[in-house]
Coordinates of N, CA, C and O in Angstrom, one line a residue:
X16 N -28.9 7.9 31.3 CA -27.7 8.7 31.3 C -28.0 10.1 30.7 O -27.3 11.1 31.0
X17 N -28.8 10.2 29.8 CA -28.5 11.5 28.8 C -29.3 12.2 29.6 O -29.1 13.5 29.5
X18 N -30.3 11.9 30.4 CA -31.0 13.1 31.1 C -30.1 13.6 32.0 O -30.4 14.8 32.0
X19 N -29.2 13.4 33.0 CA -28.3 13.9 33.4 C -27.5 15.1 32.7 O -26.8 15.9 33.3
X20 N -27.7 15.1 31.2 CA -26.9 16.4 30.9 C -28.4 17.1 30.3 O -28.3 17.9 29.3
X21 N -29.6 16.9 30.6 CA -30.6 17.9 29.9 C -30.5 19.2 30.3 O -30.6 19.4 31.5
X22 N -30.4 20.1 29.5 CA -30.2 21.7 29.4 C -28.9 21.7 29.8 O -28.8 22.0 30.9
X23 N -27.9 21.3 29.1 CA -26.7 21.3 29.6 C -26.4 21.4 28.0 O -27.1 21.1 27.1
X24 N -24.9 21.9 28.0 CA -24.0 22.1 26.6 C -23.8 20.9 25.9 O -23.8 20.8 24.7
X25 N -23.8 20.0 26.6 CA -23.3 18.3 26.6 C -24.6 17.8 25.4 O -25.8 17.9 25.3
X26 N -23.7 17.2 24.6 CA -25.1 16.6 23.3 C -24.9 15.0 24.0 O -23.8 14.7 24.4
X27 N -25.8 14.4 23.9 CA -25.7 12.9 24.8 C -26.9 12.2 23.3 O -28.0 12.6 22.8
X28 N -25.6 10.8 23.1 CA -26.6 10.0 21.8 C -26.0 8.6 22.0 O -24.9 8.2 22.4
X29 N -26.9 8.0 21.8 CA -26.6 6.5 22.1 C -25.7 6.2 20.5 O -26.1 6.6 19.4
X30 N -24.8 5.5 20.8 CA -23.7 5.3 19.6 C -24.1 3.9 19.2 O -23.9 3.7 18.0
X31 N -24.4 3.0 19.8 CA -24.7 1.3 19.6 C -24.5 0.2 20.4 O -24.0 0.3 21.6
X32 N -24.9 -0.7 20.1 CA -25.6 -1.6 21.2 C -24.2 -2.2 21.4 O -24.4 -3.0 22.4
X33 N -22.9 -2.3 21.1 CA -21.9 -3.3 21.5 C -21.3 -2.1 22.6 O -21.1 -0.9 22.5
X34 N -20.9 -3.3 23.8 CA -19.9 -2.1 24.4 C -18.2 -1.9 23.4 O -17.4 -2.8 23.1
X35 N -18.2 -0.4 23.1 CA -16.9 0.0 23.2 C -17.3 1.0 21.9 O -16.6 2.0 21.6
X36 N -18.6 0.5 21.0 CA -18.8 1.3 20.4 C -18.6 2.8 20.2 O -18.1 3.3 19.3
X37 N -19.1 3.4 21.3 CA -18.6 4.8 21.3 C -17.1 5.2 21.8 O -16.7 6.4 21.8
X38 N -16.3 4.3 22.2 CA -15.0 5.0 21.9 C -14.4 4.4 20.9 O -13.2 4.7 20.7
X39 N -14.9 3.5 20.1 CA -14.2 3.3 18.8 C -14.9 4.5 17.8 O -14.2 4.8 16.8
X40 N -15.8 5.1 17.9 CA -16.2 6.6 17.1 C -15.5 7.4 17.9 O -15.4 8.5 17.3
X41 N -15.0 7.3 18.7 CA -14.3 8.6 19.5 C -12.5 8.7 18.5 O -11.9 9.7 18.2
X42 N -12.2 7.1 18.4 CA -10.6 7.0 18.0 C -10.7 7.4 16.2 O -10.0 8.1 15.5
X43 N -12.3 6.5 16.0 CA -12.3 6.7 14.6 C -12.1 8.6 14.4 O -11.1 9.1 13.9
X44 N -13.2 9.3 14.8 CA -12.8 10.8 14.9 C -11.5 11.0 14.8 O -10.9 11.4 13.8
X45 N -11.0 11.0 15.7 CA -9.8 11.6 16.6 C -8.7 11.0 15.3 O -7.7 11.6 15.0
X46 N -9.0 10.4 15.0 CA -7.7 9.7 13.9 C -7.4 10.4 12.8 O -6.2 10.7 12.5
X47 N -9.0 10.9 12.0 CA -9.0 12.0 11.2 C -8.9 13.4 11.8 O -8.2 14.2 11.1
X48 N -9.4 13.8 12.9 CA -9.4 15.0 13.1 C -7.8 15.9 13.6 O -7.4 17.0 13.3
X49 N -7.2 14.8 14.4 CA -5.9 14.9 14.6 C -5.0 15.1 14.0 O -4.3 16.0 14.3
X50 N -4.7 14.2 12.9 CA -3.9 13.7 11.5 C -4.2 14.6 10.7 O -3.3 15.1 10.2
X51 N -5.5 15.2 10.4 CA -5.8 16.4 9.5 C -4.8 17.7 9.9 O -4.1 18.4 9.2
X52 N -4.9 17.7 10.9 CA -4.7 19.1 11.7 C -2.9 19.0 12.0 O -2.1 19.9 12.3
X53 N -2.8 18.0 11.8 CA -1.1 18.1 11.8 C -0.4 17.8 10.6 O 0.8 18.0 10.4
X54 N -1.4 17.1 9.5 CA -0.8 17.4 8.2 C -0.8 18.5 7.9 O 0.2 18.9 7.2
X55 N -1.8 19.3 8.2 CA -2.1 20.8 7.7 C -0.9 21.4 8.2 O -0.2 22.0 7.4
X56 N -0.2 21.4 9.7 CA 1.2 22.0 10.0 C 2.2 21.8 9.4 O 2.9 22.7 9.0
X57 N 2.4 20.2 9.1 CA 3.4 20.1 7.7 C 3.4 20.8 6.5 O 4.3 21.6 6.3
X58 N 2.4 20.5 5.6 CA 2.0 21.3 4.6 C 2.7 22.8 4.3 O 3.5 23.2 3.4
X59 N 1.8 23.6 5.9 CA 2.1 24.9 5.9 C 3.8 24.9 6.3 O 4.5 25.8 5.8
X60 N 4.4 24.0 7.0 CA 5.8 24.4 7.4 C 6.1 24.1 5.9 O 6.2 25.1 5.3
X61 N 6.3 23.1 5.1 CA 7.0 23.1 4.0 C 6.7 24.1 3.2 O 7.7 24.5 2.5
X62 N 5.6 24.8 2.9 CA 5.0 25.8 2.1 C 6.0 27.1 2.6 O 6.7 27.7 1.8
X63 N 5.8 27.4 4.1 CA 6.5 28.8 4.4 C 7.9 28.4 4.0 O 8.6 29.4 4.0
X64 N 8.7 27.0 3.6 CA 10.0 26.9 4.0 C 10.3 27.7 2.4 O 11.2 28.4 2.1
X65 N 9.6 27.3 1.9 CA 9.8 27.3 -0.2 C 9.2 29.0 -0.3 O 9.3 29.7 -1.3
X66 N 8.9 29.2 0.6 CA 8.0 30.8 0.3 C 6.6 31.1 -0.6 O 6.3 32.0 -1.3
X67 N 5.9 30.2 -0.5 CA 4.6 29.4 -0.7 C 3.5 29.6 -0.1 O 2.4 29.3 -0.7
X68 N 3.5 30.0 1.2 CA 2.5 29.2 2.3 C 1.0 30.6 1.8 O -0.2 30.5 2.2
X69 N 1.5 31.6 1.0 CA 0.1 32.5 0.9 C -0.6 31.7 -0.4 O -1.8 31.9 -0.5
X70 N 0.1 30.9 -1.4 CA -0.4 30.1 -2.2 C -0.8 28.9 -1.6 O -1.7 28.4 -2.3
X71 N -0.5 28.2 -0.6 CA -1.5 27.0 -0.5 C -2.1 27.7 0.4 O -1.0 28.2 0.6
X72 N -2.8 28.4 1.1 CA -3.7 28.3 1.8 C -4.6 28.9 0.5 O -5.7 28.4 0.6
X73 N -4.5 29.8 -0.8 CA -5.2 30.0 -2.1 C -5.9 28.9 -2.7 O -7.1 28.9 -3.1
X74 N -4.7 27.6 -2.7 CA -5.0 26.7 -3.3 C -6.3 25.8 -2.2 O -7.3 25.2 -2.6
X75 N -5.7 26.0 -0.9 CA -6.9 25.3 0.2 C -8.2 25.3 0.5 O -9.0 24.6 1.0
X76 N -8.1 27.1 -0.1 CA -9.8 27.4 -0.1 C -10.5 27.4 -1.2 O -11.5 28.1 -1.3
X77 N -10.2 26.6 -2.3 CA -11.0 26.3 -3.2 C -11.1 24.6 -3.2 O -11.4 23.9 -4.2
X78 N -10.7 24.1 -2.0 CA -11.0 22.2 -1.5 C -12.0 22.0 -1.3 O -12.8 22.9 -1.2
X79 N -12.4 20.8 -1.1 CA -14.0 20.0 -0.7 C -13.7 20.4 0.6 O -12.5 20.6 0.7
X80 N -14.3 20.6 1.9 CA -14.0 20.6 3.3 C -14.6 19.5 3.8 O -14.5 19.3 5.0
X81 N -15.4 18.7 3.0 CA -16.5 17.9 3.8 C -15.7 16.2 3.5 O -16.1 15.1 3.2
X82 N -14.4 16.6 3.6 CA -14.2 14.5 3.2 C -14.3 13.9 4.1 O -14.5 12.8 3.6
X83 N -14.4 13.8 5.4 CA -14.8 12.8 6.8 C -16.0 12.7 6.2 O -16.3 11.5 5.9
X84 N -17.3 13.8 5.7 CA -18.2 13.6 5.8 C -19.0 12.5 4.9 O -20.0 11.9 5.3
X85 N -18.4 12.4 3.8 CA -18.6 12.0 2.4 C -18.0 11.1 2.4 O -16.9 11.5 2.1
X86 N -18.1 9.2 2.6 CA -17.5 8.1 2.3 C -17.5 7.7 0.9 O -16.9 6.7 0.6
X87 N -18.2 8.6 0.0 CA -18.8 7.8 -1.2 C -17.5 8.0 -2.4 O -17.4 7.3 -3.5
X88 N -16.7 9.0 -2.1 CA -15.6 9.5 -2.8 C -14.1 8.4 -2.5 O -13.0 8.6 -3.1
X89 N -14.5 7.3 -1.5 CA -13.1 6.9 -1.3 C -13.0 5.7 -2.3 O -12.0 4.9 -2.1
X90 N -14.0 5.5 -3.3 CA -13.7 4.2 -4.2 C -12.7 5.2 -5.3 O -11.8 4.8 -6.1
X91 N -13.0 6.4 -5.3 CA -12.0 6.9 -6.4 C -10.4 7.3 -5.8 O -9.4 7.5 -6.5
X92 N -10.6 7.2 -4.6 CA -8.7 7.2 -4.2 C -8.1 6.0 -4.3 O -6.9 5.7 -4.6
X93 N -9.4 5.2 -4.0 CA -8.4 3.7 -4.1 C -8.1 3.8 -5.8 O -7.0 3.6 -6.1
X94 N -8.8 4.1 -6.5 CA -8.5 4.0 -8.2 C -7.9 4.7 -8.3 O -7.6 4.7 -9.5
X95 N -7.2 5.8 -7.6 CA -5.9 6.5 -8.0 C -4.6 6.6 -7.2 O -3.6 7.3 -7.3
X96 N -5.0 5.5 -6.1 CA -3.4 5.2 -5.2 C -2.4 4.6 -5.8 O -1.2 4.6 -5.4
X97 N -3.0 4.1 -7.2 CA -1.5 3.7 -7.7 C -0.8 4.4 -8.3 O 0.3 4.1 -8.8
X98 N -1.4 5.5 -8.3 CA -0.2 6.8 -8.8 C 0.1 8.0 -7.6 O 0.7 9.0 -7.9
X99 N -0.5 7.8 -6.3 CA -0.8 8.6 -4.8 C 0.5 7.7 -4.4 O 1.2 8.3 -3.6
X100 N 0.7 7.0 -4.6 CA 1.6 6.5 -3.3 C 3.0 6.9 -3.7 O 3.8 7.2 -2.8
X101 N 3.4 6.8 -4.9 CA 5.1 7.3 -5.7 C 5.3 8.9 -5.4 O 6.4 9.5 -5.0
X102 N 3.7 9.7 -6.0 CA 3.7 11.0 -5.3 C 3.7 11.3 -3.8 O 4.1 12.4 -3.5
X103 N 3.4 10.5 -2.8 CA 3.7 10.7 -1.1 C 5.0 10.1 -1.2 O 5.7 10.9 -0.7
X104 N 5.9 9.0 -1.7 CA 7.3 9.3 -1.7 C 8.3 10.1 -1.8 O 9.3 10.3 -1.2
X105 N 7.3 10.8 -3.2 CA 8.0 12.1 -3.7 C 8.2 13.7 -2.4 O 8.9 14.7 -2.2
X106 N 7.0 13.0 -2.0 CA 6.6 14.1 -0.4 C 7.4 13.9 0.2 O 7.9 14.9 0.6
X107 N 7.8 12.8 0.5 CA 8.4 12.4 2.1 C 10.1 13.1 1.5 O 10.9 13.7 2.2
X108 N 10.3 12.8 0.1 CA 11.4 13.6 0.1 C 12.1 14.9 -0.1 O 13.2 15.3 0.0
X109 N 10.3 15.3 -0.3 CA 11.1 17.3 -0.3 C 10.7 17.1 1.3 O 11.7 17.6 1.8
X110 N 10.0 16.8 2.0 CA 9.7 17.4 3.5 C 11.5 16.9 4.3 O 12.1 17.5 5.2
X111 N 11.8 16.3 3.9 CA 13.4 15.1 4.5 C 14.2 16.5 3.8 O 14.9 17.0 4.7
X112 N 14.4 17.2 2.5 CA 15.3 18.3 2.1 C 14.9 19.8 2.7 O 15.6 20.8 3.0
X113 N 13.6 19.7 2.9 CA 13.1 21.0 4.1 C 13.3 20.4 5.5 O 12.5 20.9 6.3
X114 N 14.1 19.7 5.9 CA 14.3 19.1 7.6 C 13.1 19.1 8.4 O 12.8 19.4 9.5
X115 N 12.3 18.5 7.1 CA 10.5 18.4 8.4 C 10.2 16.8 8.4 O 10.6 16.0 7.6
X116 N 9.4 16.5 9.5 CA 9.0 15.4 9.1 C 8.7 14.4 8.3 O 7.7 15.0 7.8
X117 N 8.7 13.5 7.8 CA 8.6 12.7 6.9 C 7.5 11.5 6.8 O 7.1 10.8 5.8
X118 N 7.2 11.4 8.2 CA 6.4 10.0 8.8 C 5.2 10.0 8.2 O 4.6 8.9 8.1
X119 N 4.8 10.9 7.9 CA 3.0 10.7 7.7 C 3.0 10.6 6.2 O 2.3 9.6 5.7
X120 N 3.8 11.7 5.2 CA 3.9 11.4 3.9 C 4.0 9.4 3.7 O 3.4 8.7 2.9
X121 N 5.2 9.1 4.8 CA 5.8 7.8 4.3 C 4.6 6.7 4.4 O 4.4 5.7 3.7
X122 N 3.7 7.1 5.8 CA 3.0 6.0 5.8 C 1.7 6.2 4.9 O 1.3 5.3 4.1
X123 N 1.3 7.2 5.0 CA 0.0 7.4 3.3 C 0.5 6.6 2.4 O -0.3 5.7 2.0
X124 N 2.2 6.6 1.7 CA 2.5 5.7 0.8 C 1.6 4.2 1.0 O 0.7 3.7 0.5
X125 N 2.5 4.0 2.0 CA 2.2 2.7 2.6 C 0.7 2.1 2.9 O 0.4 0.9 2.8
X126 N 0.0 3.1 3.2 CA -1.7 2.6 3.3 C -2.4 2.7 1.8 O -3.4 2.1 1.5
X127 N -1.8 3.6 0.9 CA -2.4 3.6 -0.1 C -1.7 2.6 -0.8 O -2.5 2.4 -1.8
X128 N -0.8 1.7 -1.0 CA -0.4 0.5 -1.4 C -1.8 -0.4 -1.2 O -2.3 -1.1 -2.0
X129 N -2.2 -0.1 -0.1 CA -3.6 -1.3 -0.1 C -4.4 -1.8 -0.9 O -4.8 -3.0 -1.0
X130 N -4.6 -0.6 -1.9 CA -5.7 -0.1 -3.0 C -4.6 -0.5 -4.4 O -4.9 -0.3 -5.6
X131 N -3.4 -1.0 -4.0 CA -2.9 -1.0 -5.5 C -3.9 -2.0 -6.2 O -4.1 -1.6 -7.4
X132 N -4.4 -3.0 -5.9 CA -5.3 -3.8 -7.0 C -6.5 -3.0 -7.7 O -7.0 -3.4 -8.7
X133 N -6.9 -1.9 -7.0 CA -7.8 -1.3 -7.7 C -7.7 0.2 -8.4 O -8.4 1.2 -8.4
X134 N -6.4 -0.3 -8.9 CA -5.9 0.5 -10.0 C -7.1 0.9 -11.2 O -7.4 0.1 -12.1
X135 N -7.9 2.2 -11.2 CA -8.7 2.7 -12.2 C -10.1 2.1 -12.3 O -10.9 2.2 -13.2
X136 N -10.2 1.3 -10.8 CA -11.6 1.4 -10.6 C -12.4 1.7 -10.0 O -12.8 1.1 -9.0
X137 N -13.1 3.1 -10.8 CA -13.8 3.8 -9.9 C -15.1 3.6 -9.4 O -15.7 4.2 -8.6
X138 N -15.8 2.0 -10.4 CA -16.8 1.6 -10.0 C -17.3 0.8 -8.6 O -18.3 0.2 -8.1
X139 N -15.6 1.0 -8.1 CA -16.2 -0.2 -6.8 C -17.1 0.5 -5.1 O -17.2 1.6 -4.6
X140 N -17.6 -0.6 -5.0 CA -18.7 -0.1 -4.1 C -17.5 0.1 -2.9 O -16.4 -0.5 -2.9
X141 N -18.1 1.5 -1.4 CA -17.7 2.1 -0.7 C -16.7 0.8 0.3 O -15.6 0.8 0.7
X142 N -17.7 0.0 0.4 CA -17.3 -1.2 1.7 C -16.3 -2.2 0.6 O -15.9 -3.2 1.2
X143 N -16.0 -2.1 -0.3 CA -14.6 -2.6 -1.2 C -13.3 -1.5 -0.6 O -12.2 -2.0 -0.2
X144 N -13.5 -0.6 -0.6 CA -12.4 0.3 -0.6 C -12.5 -0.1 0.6 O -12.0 -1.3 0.5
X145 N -12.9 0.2 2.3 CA -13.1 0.0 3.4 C -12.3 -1.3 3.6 O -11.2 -1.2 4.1
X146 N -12.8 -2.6 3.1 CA -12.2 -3.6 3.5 C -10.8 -4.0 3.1 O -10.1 -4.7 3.8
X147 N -10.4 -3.4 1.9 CA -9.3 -3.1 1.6 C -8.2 -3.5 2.6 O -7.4 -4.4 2.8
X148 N -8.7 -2.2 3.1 CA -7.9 -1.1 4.3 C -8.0 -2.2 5.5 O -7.0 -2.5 6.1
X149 N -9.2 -2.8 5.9 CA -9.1 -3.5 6.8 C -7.9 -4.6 6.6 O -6.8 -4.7 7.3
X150 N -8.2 -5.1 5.7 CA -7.0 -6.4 5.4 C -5.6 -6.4 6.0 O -4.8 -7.3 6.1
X151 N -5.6 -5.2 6.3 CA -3.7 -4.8 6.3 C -2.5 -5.5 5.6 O -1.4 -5.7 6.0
X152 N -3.4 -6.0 4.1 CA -2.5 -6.4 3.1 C -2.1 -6.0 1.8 O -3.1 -5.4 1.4
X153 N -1.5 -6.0 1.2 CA -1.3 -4.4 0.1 C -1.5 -5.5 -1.3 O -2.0 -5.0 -2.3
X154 N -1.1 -6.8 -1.1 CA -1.4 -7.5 -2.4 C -2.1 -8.7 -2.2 O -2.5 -9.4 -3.1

């Protein structure tokens, strides 16, 4: 297959031996890259609503840019969701008094509930936090 796009724009890579693998890296992507990019419009709509929005984008360019890239930082969110998820409530309710969306703040709550057991531990290994998340159980 990948010789069919040689000298072509097209990057062609074998993703893994199970079928479906490469469109579960396509959703896995698309999940972050999507969700990024339309929190980012929330953000800025709430920011422009308060008269803000030349301060967070101040505050945006001094961020990590690389978090898809970097899994090794997500044992320290799970060690701090248990004080992330009252603060994304607190979100969902100035976005609900600015008449913007509310859904994504509400569900962050809700996924970072996962990690409430690992309240302040930042020593846990990557695939702890991961499975967590897999469980789809908060306690």
């Amino acid at each position: 297959m990948a010789s069919l796009f040689t000298d072509s724009a097209l990057h062609v890579c074998r993703v893994g031996d199970t079928p479906g693998s490469a469109s579960a890296l396509k959703m896995a992507f698309s999940s972050y890259q999507k969700a990024a990019r339309t929190l980012a419009g929330v953000a800025h709509a709430l920011a422009d609503a308060h008269g803000v929005g030349d301060r967070l984008t101040a505050e945006a360019e001094v961020m990590i840019a690389a978090i898809l890239s970097d899994p090794e930082y997500l044992p320290s969110v799970a060690a701090r969701a248990w004080r992330w998820a009252p603060e994304m409530e607190e979100v969902a309710d100035t976005l609900r008094a600015a008449d913007l969306p509310t859904d994504m703040a509400e569900a962050t709550a809700r996924v970072l509930a996962y990690w409430e057991q690992d309240k302040d531990r930042y020593d846990l290994p990557v695939g702890h936090a991961l499975s967590r998340l897999r469980s789809g159980r908060s306690t």
